[in-house]
PDB file of N, CA and C in Angstrom:
ATOM      1  N   MET A1356       0.848  -1.189   0.000  1.00 58.00           N
ATOM      2  CA  MET A1356       0.000   0.000   0.000  1.00 58.00           C
ATOM      3  C   MET A1356       0.895   1.254   0.000  1.00 58.00           C
ATOM      4  N   VAL A1357       0.570   2.209  -0.850  1.00 65.00           N
ATOM      5  CA  VAL A1357       1.343   3.439  -0.959  1.00 65.00           C
ATOM      6  C   VAL A1357       0.769   4.490  -0.018  1.00 65.00           C
ATOM      7  N   THR A1358       1.625   5.073   0.795  1.00 80.00           N
ATOM      8  CA  THR A1358       1.210   6.168   1.657  1.00 80.00           C
ATOM      9  C   THR A1358       1.316   7.450   0.855  1.00 80.00           C
ATOM     10  N   ARG A1359       0.228   8.186   0.755  1.00 83.00           N
ATOM     11  CA  ARG A1359       0.219   9.419  -0.031  1.00 83.00           C
ATOM     12  C   ARG A1359       0.383  10.627   0.880  1.00 83.00           C
ATOM     13  N   VAL A1360       0.850  11.712   0.280  1.00 86.00           N
ATOM     14  CA  VAL A1360       0.994  12.948   1.041  1.00 86.00           C
ATOM     15  C   VAL A1360      -0.396  13.370   1.513  1.00 86.00           C
ATOM     16  N   PRO A1361      -0.563  13.671   2.792  1.00 87.00           N
ATOM     17  CA  PRO A1361      -1.888  14.062   3.301  1.00 87.00           C
ATOM     18  C   PRO A1361      -2.381  15.355   2.648  1.00 87.00           C
ATOM     19  N   ARG A1362      -3.656  15.379   2.294  1.00 89.00           N
ATOM     20  CA  ARG A1362      -4.243  16.558   1.634  1.00 89.00           C
ATOM     21  C   ARG A1362      -4.103  17.810   2.488  1.00 89.00           C
ATOM     22  N   TRP A1363      -4.126  17.671   3.820  1.00 91.00           N
ATOM     23  CA  TRP A1363      -4.055  18.864   4.676  1.00 91.00           C
ATOM     24  C   TRP A1363      -2.677  19.521   4.619  1.00 91.00           C
ATOM     25  N   LEU A1364      -1.668  18.815   4.115  1.00 91.00           N
ATOM     26  CA  LEU A1364      -0.346  19.427   3.947  1.00 91.00           C
ATOM     27  C   LEU A1364      -0.263  20.300   2.694  1.00 91.00           C
ATOM     28  N   LEU A1365      -1.167  20.067   1.750  1.00 95.00           N
ATOM     29  CA  LEU A1365      -1.163  20.826   0.499  1.00 95.00           C
ATOM     30  C   LEU A1365      -1.954  22.117   0.727  1.00 95.00           C
ATOM     31  N   ARG A1366      -1.299  23.114   1.318  1.00 96.00           N
ATOM     32  CA  ARG A1366      -1.941  24.331   1.821  1.00 96.00           C
ATOM     33  C   ARG A1366      -2.193  25.409   0.773  1.00 96.00           C
ATOM     34  N   HIS A1367      -1.581  25.295  -0.395  1.00 97.00           N
ATOM     35  CA  HIS A1367      -1.711  26.319  -1.431  1.00 97.00           C
ATOM     36  C   HIS A1367      -2.574  25.804  -2.584  1.00 97.00           C
ATOM     37  N   ARG A1368      -2.927  26.708  -3.478  1.00 97.00           N
ATOM     38  CA  ARG A1368      -3.618  26.351  -4.713  1.00 97.00           C
ATOM     39  C   ARG A1368      -2.792  26.892  -5.871  1.00 97.00           C
ATOM     40  N   ILE A1369      -2.563  26.067  -6.891  1.00 98.00           N
ATOM     41  CA  ILE A1369      -1.877  26.523  -8.090  1.00 98.00           C
ATOM     42  C   ILE A1369      -2.765  26.200  -9.291  1.00 98.00           C
ATOM     43  N   VAL A1370      -2.483  26.853 -10.402  1.00 98.00           N
ATOM     44  CA  VAL A1370      -3.214  26.579 -11.638  1.00 98.00           C
ATOM     45  C   VAL A1370      -2.228  25.985 -12.638  1.00 98.00           C
ATOM     46  N   ILE A1371      -2.584  24.817 -13.183  1.00 98.00           N
ATOM     47  CA  ILE A1371      -1.749  24.157 -14.186  1.00 98.00           C
ATOM     48  C   ILE A1371      -2.477  24.233 -15.528  1.00 98.00           C
ATOM     49  N   GLU A1372      -1.774  24.772 -16.521  1.00 97.00           N
ATOM     50  CA  GLU A1372      -2.273  24.767 -17.896  1.00 97.00           C
ATOM     51  C   GLU A1372      -1.378  23.794 -18.662  1.00 97.00           C
ATOM     52  N   PRO A1373      -1.881  22.576 -18.951  1.00 96.00           N
ATOM     53  CA  PRO A1373      -1.028  21.564 -19.567  1.00 96.00           C
ATOM     54  C   PRO A1373      -0.604  21.938 -20.985  1.00 96.00           C
ATOM     55  N   TYR A1374       0.669  21.749 -21.261  1.00 96.00           N
ATOM     56  CA  TYR A1374       1.221  22.010 -22.591  1.00 96.00           C
ATOM     57  C   TYR A1374       0.680  20.958 -23.548  1.00 96.00           C
ATOM     58  N   VAL A1375       0.151  21.408 -24.715  1.00 95.00           N
ATOM     59  CA  VAL A1375      -0.376  20.460 -25.691  1.00 95.00           C
ATOM     60  C   VAL A1375       0.344  20.533 -27.035  1.00 95.00           C
ATOM     61  N   GLY A1376       1.158  21.549 -27.255  1.00 94.00           N
ATOM     62  CA  GLY A1376       1.891  21.631 -28.509  1.00 94.00           C
ATOM     63  C   GLY A1376       2.263  23.052 -28.875  1.00 94.00           C
ATOM     64  N   GLU A1377       2.690  23.216 -30.132  1.00 95.00           N
ATOM     65  CA  GLU A1377       3.114  24.521 -30.639  1.00 95.00           C
ATOM     66  C   GLU A1377       2.199  24.958 -31.773  1.00 95.00           C
ATOM     67  N   SER A1378       2.067  26.260 -31.915  1.00 94.00           N
ATOM     68  CA  SER A1378       1.341  26.828 -33.051  1.00 94.00           C
ATOM     69  C   SER A1378       2.249  27.868 -33.695  1.00 94.00           C
ATOM     70  N   ALA A1379       1.769  28.508 -34.719  1.00 95.00           N
ATOM     71  CA  ALA A1379       2.545  29.562 -35.374  1.00 95.00           C
ATOM     72  C   ALA A1379       2.783  30.743 -34.434  1.00 95.00           C
ATOM     73  N   TYR A1380       1.997  30.815 -33.363  1.00 95.00           N
ATOM     74  CA  TYR A1380       2.089  31.940 -32.429  1.00 95.00           C
ATOM     75  C   TYR A1380       2.760  31.582 -31.107  1.00 95.00           C
ATOM     76  N   GLY A1381       3.249  30.357 -30.972  1.00 93.00           N
ATOM     77  CA  GLY A1381       3.918  29.944 -29.741  1.00 93.00           C
ATOM     78  C   GLY A1381       3.259  28.733 -29.112  1.00 93.00           C
ATOM     79  N   PRO A1382       3.536  28.503 -27.824  1.00 94.00           N
ATOM     80  CA  PRO A1382       3.001  27.310 -27.151  1.00 94.00           C
ATOM     81  C   PRO A1382       1.473  27.352 -27.055  1.00 94.00           C
ATOM     82  N   VAL A1383       0.874  26.163 -27.092  1.00 96.00           N
ATOM     83  CA  VAL A1383      -0.568  26.014 -26.923  1.00 96.00           C
ATOM     84  C   VAL A1383      -0.799  25.220 -25.644  1.00 96.00           C
ATOM     85  N   TYR A1384      -1.702  25.717 -24.804  1.00 96.00           N
ATOM     86  CA  TYR A1384      -1.996  25.082 -23.523  1.00 96.00           C
ATOM     87  C   TYR A1384      -3.433  24.596 -23.477  1.00 96.00           C
ATOM     88  N   GLY A1385      -3.662  23.517 -22.737  1.00 96.00           N
ATOM     89  CA  GLY A1385      -5.004  22.995 -22.527  1.00 96.00           C
ATOM     90  C   GLY A1385      -5.720  23.827 -21.482  1.00 96.00           C
ATOM     91  N   PRO A1386      -6.956  23.437 -21.160  1.00 97.00           N
ATOM     92  CA  PRO A1386      -7.727  24.189 -20.176  1.00 97.00           C
ATOM     93  C   PRO A1386      -7.043  24.170 -18.810  1.00 97.00           C
ATOM     94  N   PRO A1387      -7.069  25.305 -18.107  1.00 97.00           N
ATOM     95  CA  PRO A1387      -6.432  25.367 -16.788  1.00 97.00           C
ATOM     96  C   PRO A1387      -7.215  24.568 -15.751  1.00 97.00           C
ATOM     97  N   HIS A1388      -6.488  23.990 -14.814  1.00 95.00           N
ATOM     98  CA  HIS A1388      -7.152  23.348 -13.681  1.00 95.00           C
ATOM     99  C   HIS A1388      -6.431  23.733 -12.395  1.00 95.00           C
ATOM    100  N   ASP A1389      -7.234  23.965 -11.390  1.00 97.00           N
ATOM    101  CA  ASP A1389      -6.787  24.419 -10.083  1.00 97.00           C
ATOM    102  C   ASP A1389      -6.535  23.185  -9.216  1.00 97.00           C
ATOM    103  N   VAL A1390      -5.334  23.086  -8.620  1.00 97.00           N
ATOM    104  CA  VAL A1390      -5.001  21.907  -7.815  1.00 97.00           C
ATOM    105  C   VAL A1390      -4.369  22.327  -6.489  1.00 97.00           C
ATOM    106  N   PRO A1391      -4.551  21.511  -5.450  1.00 97.00           N
ATOM    107  CA  PRO A1391      -3.879  21.784  -4.177  1.00 97.00           C
ATOM    108  C   PRO A1391      -2.395  21.458  -4.286  1.00 97.00           C
ATOM    109  N   ALA A1392      -1.576  22.232  -3.578  1.00 97.00           N
ATOM    110  CA  ALA A1392      -0.122  22.049  -3.642  1.00 97.00           C
ATOM    111  C   ALA A1392       0.518  22.607  -2.377  1.00 97.00           C
ATOM    112  N   LEU A1393       1.775  22.270  -2.194  1.00 96.00           N
ATOM    113  CA  LEU A1393       2.602  22.894  -1.172  1.00 96.00           C
ATOM    114  C   LEU A1393       3.733  23.566  -1.929  1.00 96.00           C
ATOM    115  N   VAL A1394       3.817  24.901  -1.840  1.00 97.00           N
ATOM    116  CA  VAL A1394       4.755  25.682  -2.643  1.00 97.00           C
ATOM    117  C   VAL A1394       5.823  26.291  -1.747  1.00 97.00           C
ATOM    118  N   SER A1395       7.070  26.170  -2.182  1.00 95.00           N
ATOM    119  CA  SER A1395       8.193  26.821  -1.515  1.00 95.00           C
ATOM    120  C   SER A1395       8.903  27.666  -2.565  1.00 95.00           C
ATOM    121  N   GLU A1396       8.838  28.986  -2.414  1.00 94.00           N
ATOM    122  CA  GLU A1396       9.527  29.857  -3.370  1.00 94.00           C
ATOM    123  C   GLU A1396      10.894  30.204  -2.797  1.00 94.00           C
ATOM    124  N   ALA A1397      11.864  29.406  -3.198  1.00 94.00           N
ATOM    125  CA  ALA A1397      13.245  29.577  -2.745  1.00 94.00           C
ATOM    126  C   ALA A1397      14.173  29.261  -3.903  1.00 94.00           C
ATOM    127  N   ALA A1398      15.272  29.979  -3.985  1.00 94.00           N
ATOM    128  CA  ALA A1398      16.254  29.729  -5.055  1.00 94.00           C
ATOM    129  C   ALA A1398      17.076  28.486  -4.709  1.00 94.00           C
ATOM    130  N   ARG A1399      17.097  27.539  -5.650  1.00 94.00           N
ATOM    131  CA  ARG A1399      17.875  26.313  -5.472  1.00 94.00           C
ATOM    132  C   ARG A1399      18.518  25.947  -6.796  1.00 94.00           C
ATOM    133  N   LEU A1400      19.716  25.435  -6.731  1.00 94.00           N
ATOM    134  CA  LEU A1400      20.414  24.978  -7.931  1.00 94.00           C
ATOM    135  C   LEU A1400      19.979  23.543  -8.221  1.00 94.00           C
ATOM    136  N   VAL A1401      19.464  23.310  -9.442  1.00 93.00           N
ATOM    137  CA  VAL A1401      19.015  21.971  -9.830  1.00 93.00           C
ATOM    138  C   VAL A1401      19.607  21.620 -11.195  1.00 93.00           C
ATOM    139  N   ARG A1402      19.552  20.363 -11.538  1.00 92.00           N
ATOM    140  CA  ARG A1402      20.041  19.915 -12.836  1.00 92.00           C
ATOM    141  C   ARG A1402      18.835  19.670 -13.739  1.00 92.00           C
ATOM    142  N   ALA A1403      18.830  20.321 -14.894  1.00 90.00           N
ATOM    143  CA  ALA A1403      17.763  20.162 -15.880  1.00 90.00           C
ATOM    144  C   ALA A1403      17.913  18.808 -16.575  1.00 90.00           C
ATOM    145  N   PRO A1404      16.863  18.328 -17.236  1.00 89.00           N
ATOM    146  CA  PRO A1404      16.946  17.029 -17.912  1.00 89.00           C
ATOM    147  C   PRO A1404      18.079  16.933 -18.935  1.00 89.00           C
ATOM    148  N   ASP A1405      18.490  18.064 -19.517  1.00 90.00           N
ATOM    149  CA  ASP A1405      19.583  18.033 -20.496  1.00 90.00           C
ATOM    150  C   ASP A1405      20.970  18.110 -19.855  1.00 90.00           C
ATOM    151  N   GLY A1406      21.027  18.128 -18.512  1.00 91.00           N
ATOM    152  CA  GLY A1406      22.300  18.122 -17.802  1.00 91.00           C
ATOM    153  C   GLY A1406      22.798  19.484 -17.337  1.00 91.00           C
ATOM    154  N   ARG A1407      22.177  20.569 -17.822  1.00 93.00           N
ATOM    155  CA  ARG A1407      22.599  21.908 -17.391  1.00 93.00           C
ATOM    156  C   ARG A1407      22.222  22.139 -15.932  1.00 93.00           C
ATOM    157  N   GLN A1408      23.026  22.944 -15.244  1.00 95.00           N
ATOM    158  CA  GLN A1408      22.661  23.388 -13.904  1.00 95.00           C
ATOM    159  C   GLN A1408      21.913  24.703 -14.046  1.00 95.00           C
ATOM    160  N   VAL A1409      20.705  24.762 -13.472  1.00 94.00           N
ATOM    161  CA  VAL A1409      19.875  25.955 -13.550  1.00 94.00           C
ATOM    162  C   VAL A1409      19.335  26.277 -12.162  1.00 94.00           C
ATOM    163  N   VAL A1410      18.886  27.509 -11.994  1.00 95.00           N
ATOM    164  CA  VAL A1410      18.331  27.928 -10.710  1.00 95.00           C
ATOM    165  C   VAL A1410      16.822  27.750 -10.738  1.00 95.00           C
ATOM    166  N   SER A1411      16.308  27.026  -9.772  1.00 95.00           N
ATOM    167  CA  SER A1411      14.871  26.867  -9.590  1.00 95.00           C
ATOM    168  C   SER A1411      14.420  27.926  -8.598  1.00 95.00           C
ATOM    169  N   SER A1412      13.376  28.668  -8.953  1.00 95.00           N
ATOM    170  CA  SER A1412      12.891  29.716  -8.060  1.00 95.00           C
ATOM    171  C   SER A1412      11.705  29.259  -7.217  1.00 95.00           C
ATOM    172  N   ALA A1413      11.154  28.089  -7.543  1.00 97.00           N
ATOM    173  CA  ALA A1413      10.026  27.558  -6.768  1.00 97.00           C
ATOM    174  C   ALA A1413      10.020  26.038  -6.854  1.00 97.00           C
ATOM    175  N   GLN A1414       9.625  25.407  -5.757  1.00 97.00           N
ATOM    176  CA  GLN A1414       9.482  23.965  -5.701  1.00 97.00           C
ATOM    177  C   GLN A1414       8.046  23.692  -5.254  1.00 97.00           C
ATOM    178  N   VAL A1415       7.408  22.728  -5.915  1.00 97.00           N
ATOM    179  CA  VAL A1415       5.997  22.453  -5.674  1.00 97.00           C
ATOM    180  C   VAL A1415       5.818  20.971  -5.383  1.00 97.00           C
ATOM    181  N   VAL A1416       5.089  20.665  -4.310  1.00 96.00           N
ATOM    182  CA  VAL A1416       4.723  19.294  -3.964  1.00 96.00           C
ATOM    183  C   VAL A1416       3.252  19.119  -4.334  1.00 96.00           C
ATOM    184  N   LEU A1417       2.957  18.044  -5.079  1.00 96.00           N
ATOM    185  CA  LEU A1417       1.601  17.773  -5.547  1.00 96.00           C
ATOM    186  C   LEU A1417       1.196  16.350  -5.196  1.00 96.00           C
ATOM    187  N   ASP A1418      -0.097  16.086  -5.258  1.00 94.00           N
ATOM    188  CA  ASP A1418      -0.604  14.729  -5.093  1.00 94.00           C
ATOM    189  C   ASP A1418      -0.015  13.847  -6.190  1.00 94.00           C
ATOM    190  N   LEU A1419       0.162  12.599  -5.898  1.00 90.00           N
ATOM    191  CA  LEU A1419       0.786  11.645  -6.817  1.00 90.00           C
ATOM    192  C   LEU A1419       0.059  11.555  -8.160  1.00 90.00           C
ATOM    193  N   ASP A1420      -1.248  11.753  -8.179  1.00 90.00           N
ATOM    194  CA  ASP A1420      -2.037  11.603  -9.403  1.00 90.00           C
ATOM    195  C   ASP A1420      -2.080  12.855 -10.280  1.00 90.00           C
ATOM    196  N   THR A1421      -1.496  13.965  -9.841  1.00 94.00           N
ATOM    197  CA  THR A1421      -1.532  15.201 -10.613  1.00 94.00           C
ATOM    198  C   THR A1421      -0.617  15.089 -11.824  1.00 94.00           C
ATOM    199  N   ASP A1422      -1.162  15.428 -12.996  1.00 93.00           N
ATOM    200  CA  ASP A1422      -0.394  15.354 -14.235  1.00 93.00           C
ATOM    201  C   ASP A1422       0.172  16.733 -14.576  1.00 93.00           C
ATOM    202  N   VAL A1423       1.486  16.800 -14.784  1.00 95.00           N
ATOM    203  CA  VAL A1423       2.156  18.047 -15.157  1.00 95.00           C
ATOM    204  C   VAL A1423       3.051  17.738 -16.358  1.00 95.00           C
ATOM    205  N   PRO A1424       2.506  17.855 -17.582  1.00 92.00           N
ATOM    206  CA  PRO A1424       3.338  17.581 -18.760  1.00 92.00           C
ATOM    207  C   PRO A1424       4.480  18.590 -18.880  1.00 92.00           C
ATOM    208  N   ALA A1425       5.604  18.142 -19.432  1.00 89.00           N
ATOM    209  CA  ALA A1425       6.732  19.053 -19.665  1.00 89.00           C
ATOM    210  C   ALA A1425       6.252  20.217 -20.520  1.00 89.00           C
ATOM    211  N   GLY A1426       6.692  21.428 -20.188  1.00 92.00           N
ATOM    212  CA  GLY A1426       6.312  22.618 -20.933  1.00 92.00           C
ATOM    213  C   GLY A1426       5.041  23.280 -20.459  1.00 92.00           C
ATOM    214  N   SER A1427       4.379  22.710 -19.461  1.00 96.00           N
ATOM    215  CA  SER A1427       3.138  23.291 -18.945  1.00 96.00           C
ATOM    216  C   SER A1427       3.391  24.652 -18.316  1.00 96.00           C
ATOM    217  N   ARG A1428       2.335  25.435 -18.209  1.00 97.00           N
ATOM    218  CA  ARG A1428       2.438  26.727 -17.521  1.00 97.00           C
ATOM    219  C   ARG A1428       1.773  26.566 -16.160  1.00 97.00           C
ATOM    220  N   ILE A1429       2.495  26.997 -15.119  1.00 97.00           N
ATOM    221  CA  ILE A1429       2.008  26.899 -13.745  1.00 97.00           C
ATOM    222  C   ILE A1429       1.905  28.304 -13.176  1.00 97.00           C
ATOM    223  N   THR A1430       0.746  28.639 -12.615  1.00 97.00           N
ATOM    224  CA  THR A1430       0.579  29.920 -11.938  1.00 97.00           C
ATOM    225  C   THR A1430       0.611  29.656 -10.442  1.00 97.00           C
ATOM    226  N   LEU A1431       1.578  30.266  -9.776  1.00 97.00           N
ATOM    227  CA  LEU A1431       1.786  30.070  -8.339  1.00 97.00           C
ATOM    228  C   LEU A1431       0.810  30.935  -7.540  1.00 97.00           C
ATOM    229  N   PRO A1432       0.672  30.698  -6.232  1.00 96.00           N
ATOM    230  CA  PRO A1432      -0.246  31.492  -5.414  1.00 96.00           C
ATOM    231  C   PRO A1432       0.042  32.998  -5.452  1.00 96.00           C
ATOM    232  N   THR A1433       1.282  33.382  -5.726  1.00 95.00           N
ATOM    233  CA  THR A1433       1.633  34.803  -5.808  1.00 95.00           C
ATOM    234  C   THR A1433       1.167  35.432  -7.111  1.00 95.00           C
ATOM    235  N   GLY A1434       0.696  34.609  -8.063  1.00 96.00           N
ATOM    236  CA  GLY A1434       0.269  35.104  -9.357  1.00 96.00           C
ATOM    237  C   GLY A1434       1.349  35.007 -10.426  1.00 96.00           C
ATOM    238  N   ARG A1435       2.538  34.603 -10.035  1.00 96.00           N
ATOM    239  CA  ARG A1435       3.639  34.482 -10.994  1.00 96.00           C
ATOM    240  C   ARG A1435       3.481  33.210 -11.810  1.00 96.00           C
ATOM    241  N   ALA A1436       3.620  33.344 -13.132  1.00 96.00           N
ATOM    242  CA  ALA A1436       3.553  32.184 -14.028  1.00 96.00           C
ATOM    243  C   ALA A1436       4.964  31.661 -14.262  1.00 96.00           C
ATOM    244  N   THR A1437       5.090  30.351 -14.291  1.00 96.00           N
ATOM    245  CA  THR A1437       6.383  29.707 -14.458  1.00 96.00           C
ATOM    246  C   THR A1437       6.200  28.403 -15.218  1.00 96.00           C
ATOM    247  N   VAL A1438       7.294  27.750 -15.565  1.00 95.00           N
ATOM    248  CA  VAL A1438       7.237  26.439 -16.223  1.00 95.00           C
ATOM    249  C   VAL A1438       8.112  25.459 -15.451  1.00 95.00           C
ATOM    250  N   PRO A1439       7.791  24.166 -15.513  1.00 96.00           N
ATOM    251  CA  PRO A1439       8.590  23.179 -14.795  1.00 96.00           C
ATOM    252  C   PRO A1439       9.972  22.991 -15.416  1.00 96.00           C
ATOM    253  N   ILE A1440      10.961  22.817 -14.561  1.00 95.00           N
ATOM    254  CA  ILE A1440      12.292  22.386 -15.009  1.00 95.00           C
ATOM    255  C   ILE A1440      12.318  20.861 -14.972  1.00 95.00           C
ATOM    256  N   THR A1441      11.888  20.303 -13.836  1.00 94.00           N
ATOM    257  CA  THR A1441      11.808  18.850 -13.677  1.00 94.00           C
ATOM    258  C   THR A1441      10.510  18.478 -12.981  1.00 94.00           C
ATOM    259  N   VAL A1442      10.024  17.283 -13.262  1.00 94.00           N
ATOM    260  CA  VAL A1442       8.871  16.708 -12.571  1.00 94.00           C
ATOM    261  C   VAL A1442       9.296  15.318 -12.127  1.00 94.00           C
ATOM    262  N   SER A1443       9.268  15.076 -10.819  1.00 92.00           N
ATOM    263  CA  SER A1443       9.732  13.799 -10.272  1.00 92.00           C
ATOM    264  C   SER A1443       8.634  13.144  -9.459  1.00 92.00           C
ATOM    265  N   THR A1444       8.576  11.826  -9.525  1.00 91.00           N
ATOM    266  CA  THR A1444       7.699  11.057  -8.653  1.00 91.00           C
ATOM    267  C   THR A1444       8.553  10.577  -7.490  1.00 91.00           C
ATOM    268  N   VAL A1445       8.111  10.889  -6.286  1.00 87.00           N
ATOM    269  CA  VAL A1445       8.846  10.518  -5.083  1.00 87.00           C
ATOM    270  C   VAL A1445       8.012   9.486  -4.338  1.00 87.00           C
ATOM    271  N   ASP A1446       8.536   8.268  -4.238  1.00 84.00           N
ATOM    272  CA  ASP A1446       7.857   7.244  -3.446  1.00 84.00           C
ATOM    273  C   ASP A1446       8.879   6.270  -2.892  1.00 84.00           C
ATOM    274  N   ALA A1447       8.489   5.574  -1.893  1.00 76.00           N
ATOM    275  CA  ALA A1447       9.358   4.583  -1.268  1.00 76.00           C
ATOM    276  C   ALA A1447       8.478   3.425  -0.826  1.00 76.00           C
ATOM    277  N   PRO A1448       8.167   2.516  -1.741  1.00 77.00           N
ATOM    278  CA  PRO A1448       7.277   1.400  -1.400  1.00 77.00           C
ATOM    279  C   PRO A1448       7.750   0.648  -0.161  1.00 77.00           C
ATOM    280  N   GLY A1449       6.815   0.410   0.737  1.00 77.00           N
ATOM    281  CA  GLY A1449       7.127  -0.326   1.948  1.00 77.00           C
ATOM    282  C   GLY A1449       7.631   0.533   3.094  1.00 77.00           C
ATOM    283  N   LEU A1450       7.945   1.792   2.816  1.00 78.00           N
ATOM    284  CA  LEU A1450       8.395   2.695   3.873  1.00 78.00           C
ATOM    285  C   LEU A1450       7.303   3.717   4.176  1.00 78.00           C
ATOM    286  N   PRO A1451       7.254   4.218   5.409  1.00 77.00           N
ATOM    287  CA  PRO A1451       6.208   5.190   5.768  1.00 77.00           C
ATOM    288  C   PRO A1451       6.540   6.608   5.290  1.00 77.00           C
ATOM    289  N   VAL A1452       6.874   6.731   4.003  1.00 78.00           N
ATOM    290  CA  VAL A1452       7.215   8.017   3.401  1.00 78.00           C
ATOM    291  C   VAL A1452       6.097   8.363   2.425  1.00 78.00           C
ATOM    292  N   PRO A1453       5.513   9.560   2.514  1.00 85.00           N
ATOM    293  CA  PRO A1453       4.395   9.878   1.628  1.00 85.00           C
ATOM    294  C   PRO A1453       4.831  10.013   0.161  1.00 85.00           C
ATOM    295  N   ALA A1454       4.131   9.324  -0.713  1.00 88.00           N
ATOM    296  CA  ALA A1454       4.388   9.409  -2.147  1.00 88.00           C
ATOM    297  C   ALA A1454       3.774  10.702  -2.679  1.00 88.00           C
ATOM    298  N   HIS A1455       4.507  11.369  -3.585  1.00 90.00           N
ATOM    299  CA  HIS A1455       4.021  12.634  -4.137  1.00 90.00           C
ATOM    300  C   HIS A1455       4.782  12.970  -5.419  1.00 90.00           C
ATOM    301  N   LYS A1456       4.335  14.004  -6.098  1.00 94.00           N
ATOM    302  CA  LYS A1456       5.075  14.563  -7.241  1.00 94.00           C
ATOM    303  C   LYS A1456       5.780  15.800  -6.760  1.00 94.00           C
ATOM    304  N   GLU A1457       7.010  15.978  -7.231  1.00 95.00           N
ATOM    305  CA  GLU A1457       7.786  17.159  -6.872  1.00 95.00           C
ATOM    306  C   GLU A1457       8.176  17.864  -8.177  1.00 95.00           C
ATOM    307  N   VAL A1458       7.803  19.141  -8.291  1.00 96.00           N
ATOM    308  CA  VAL A1458       8.058  19.920  -9.493  1.00 96.00           C
ATOM    309  C   VAL A1458       8.994  21.064  -9.133  1.00 96.00           C
ATOM    310  N   THR A1459      10.122  21.162  -9.851  1.00 96.00           N
ATOM    311  CA  THR A1459      10.987  22.330  -9.682  1.00 96.00           C
ATOM    312  C   THR A1459      10.683  23.264 -10.833  1.00 96.00           C
ATOM    313  N   CYS A1460      10.502  24.540 -10.523  1.00 96.00           N
ATOM    314  CA  CYS A1460      10.057  25.530 -11.519  1.00 96.00           C
ATOM    315  C   CYS A1460      11.113  26.596 -11.748  1.00 96.00           C
ATOM    316  N   GLU A1461      11.078  27.165 -12.957  1.00 92.00           N
ATOM    317  CA  GLU A1461      11.984  28.275 -13.293  1.00 92.00           C
ATOM    318  C   GLU A1461      11.686  29.458 -12.414  1.00 92.00           C
TER     319      GLU A1461
END
């Protein structure tokens, strides 16, 4: 049985607009959806999927079932829009560690 992050820990609300592709005018996003999250706006050095070291200005913890496609637009509780650098699934089967998604944002 997987222990999930308790909903009461997800104290913030963010808006995710899933990336669906490109058009002649730039990125195209799907309909926005509002989801519970735990947001920490702090500068941290992270490694992007291509191996570069970049600065993440926000880290977001989400429920395990939340879908965040690469390239999506995320609006944080402060109103700032950002995009994910990395999206990771954090779980430890058999251990009492809550499973969740962790998103590092530009």
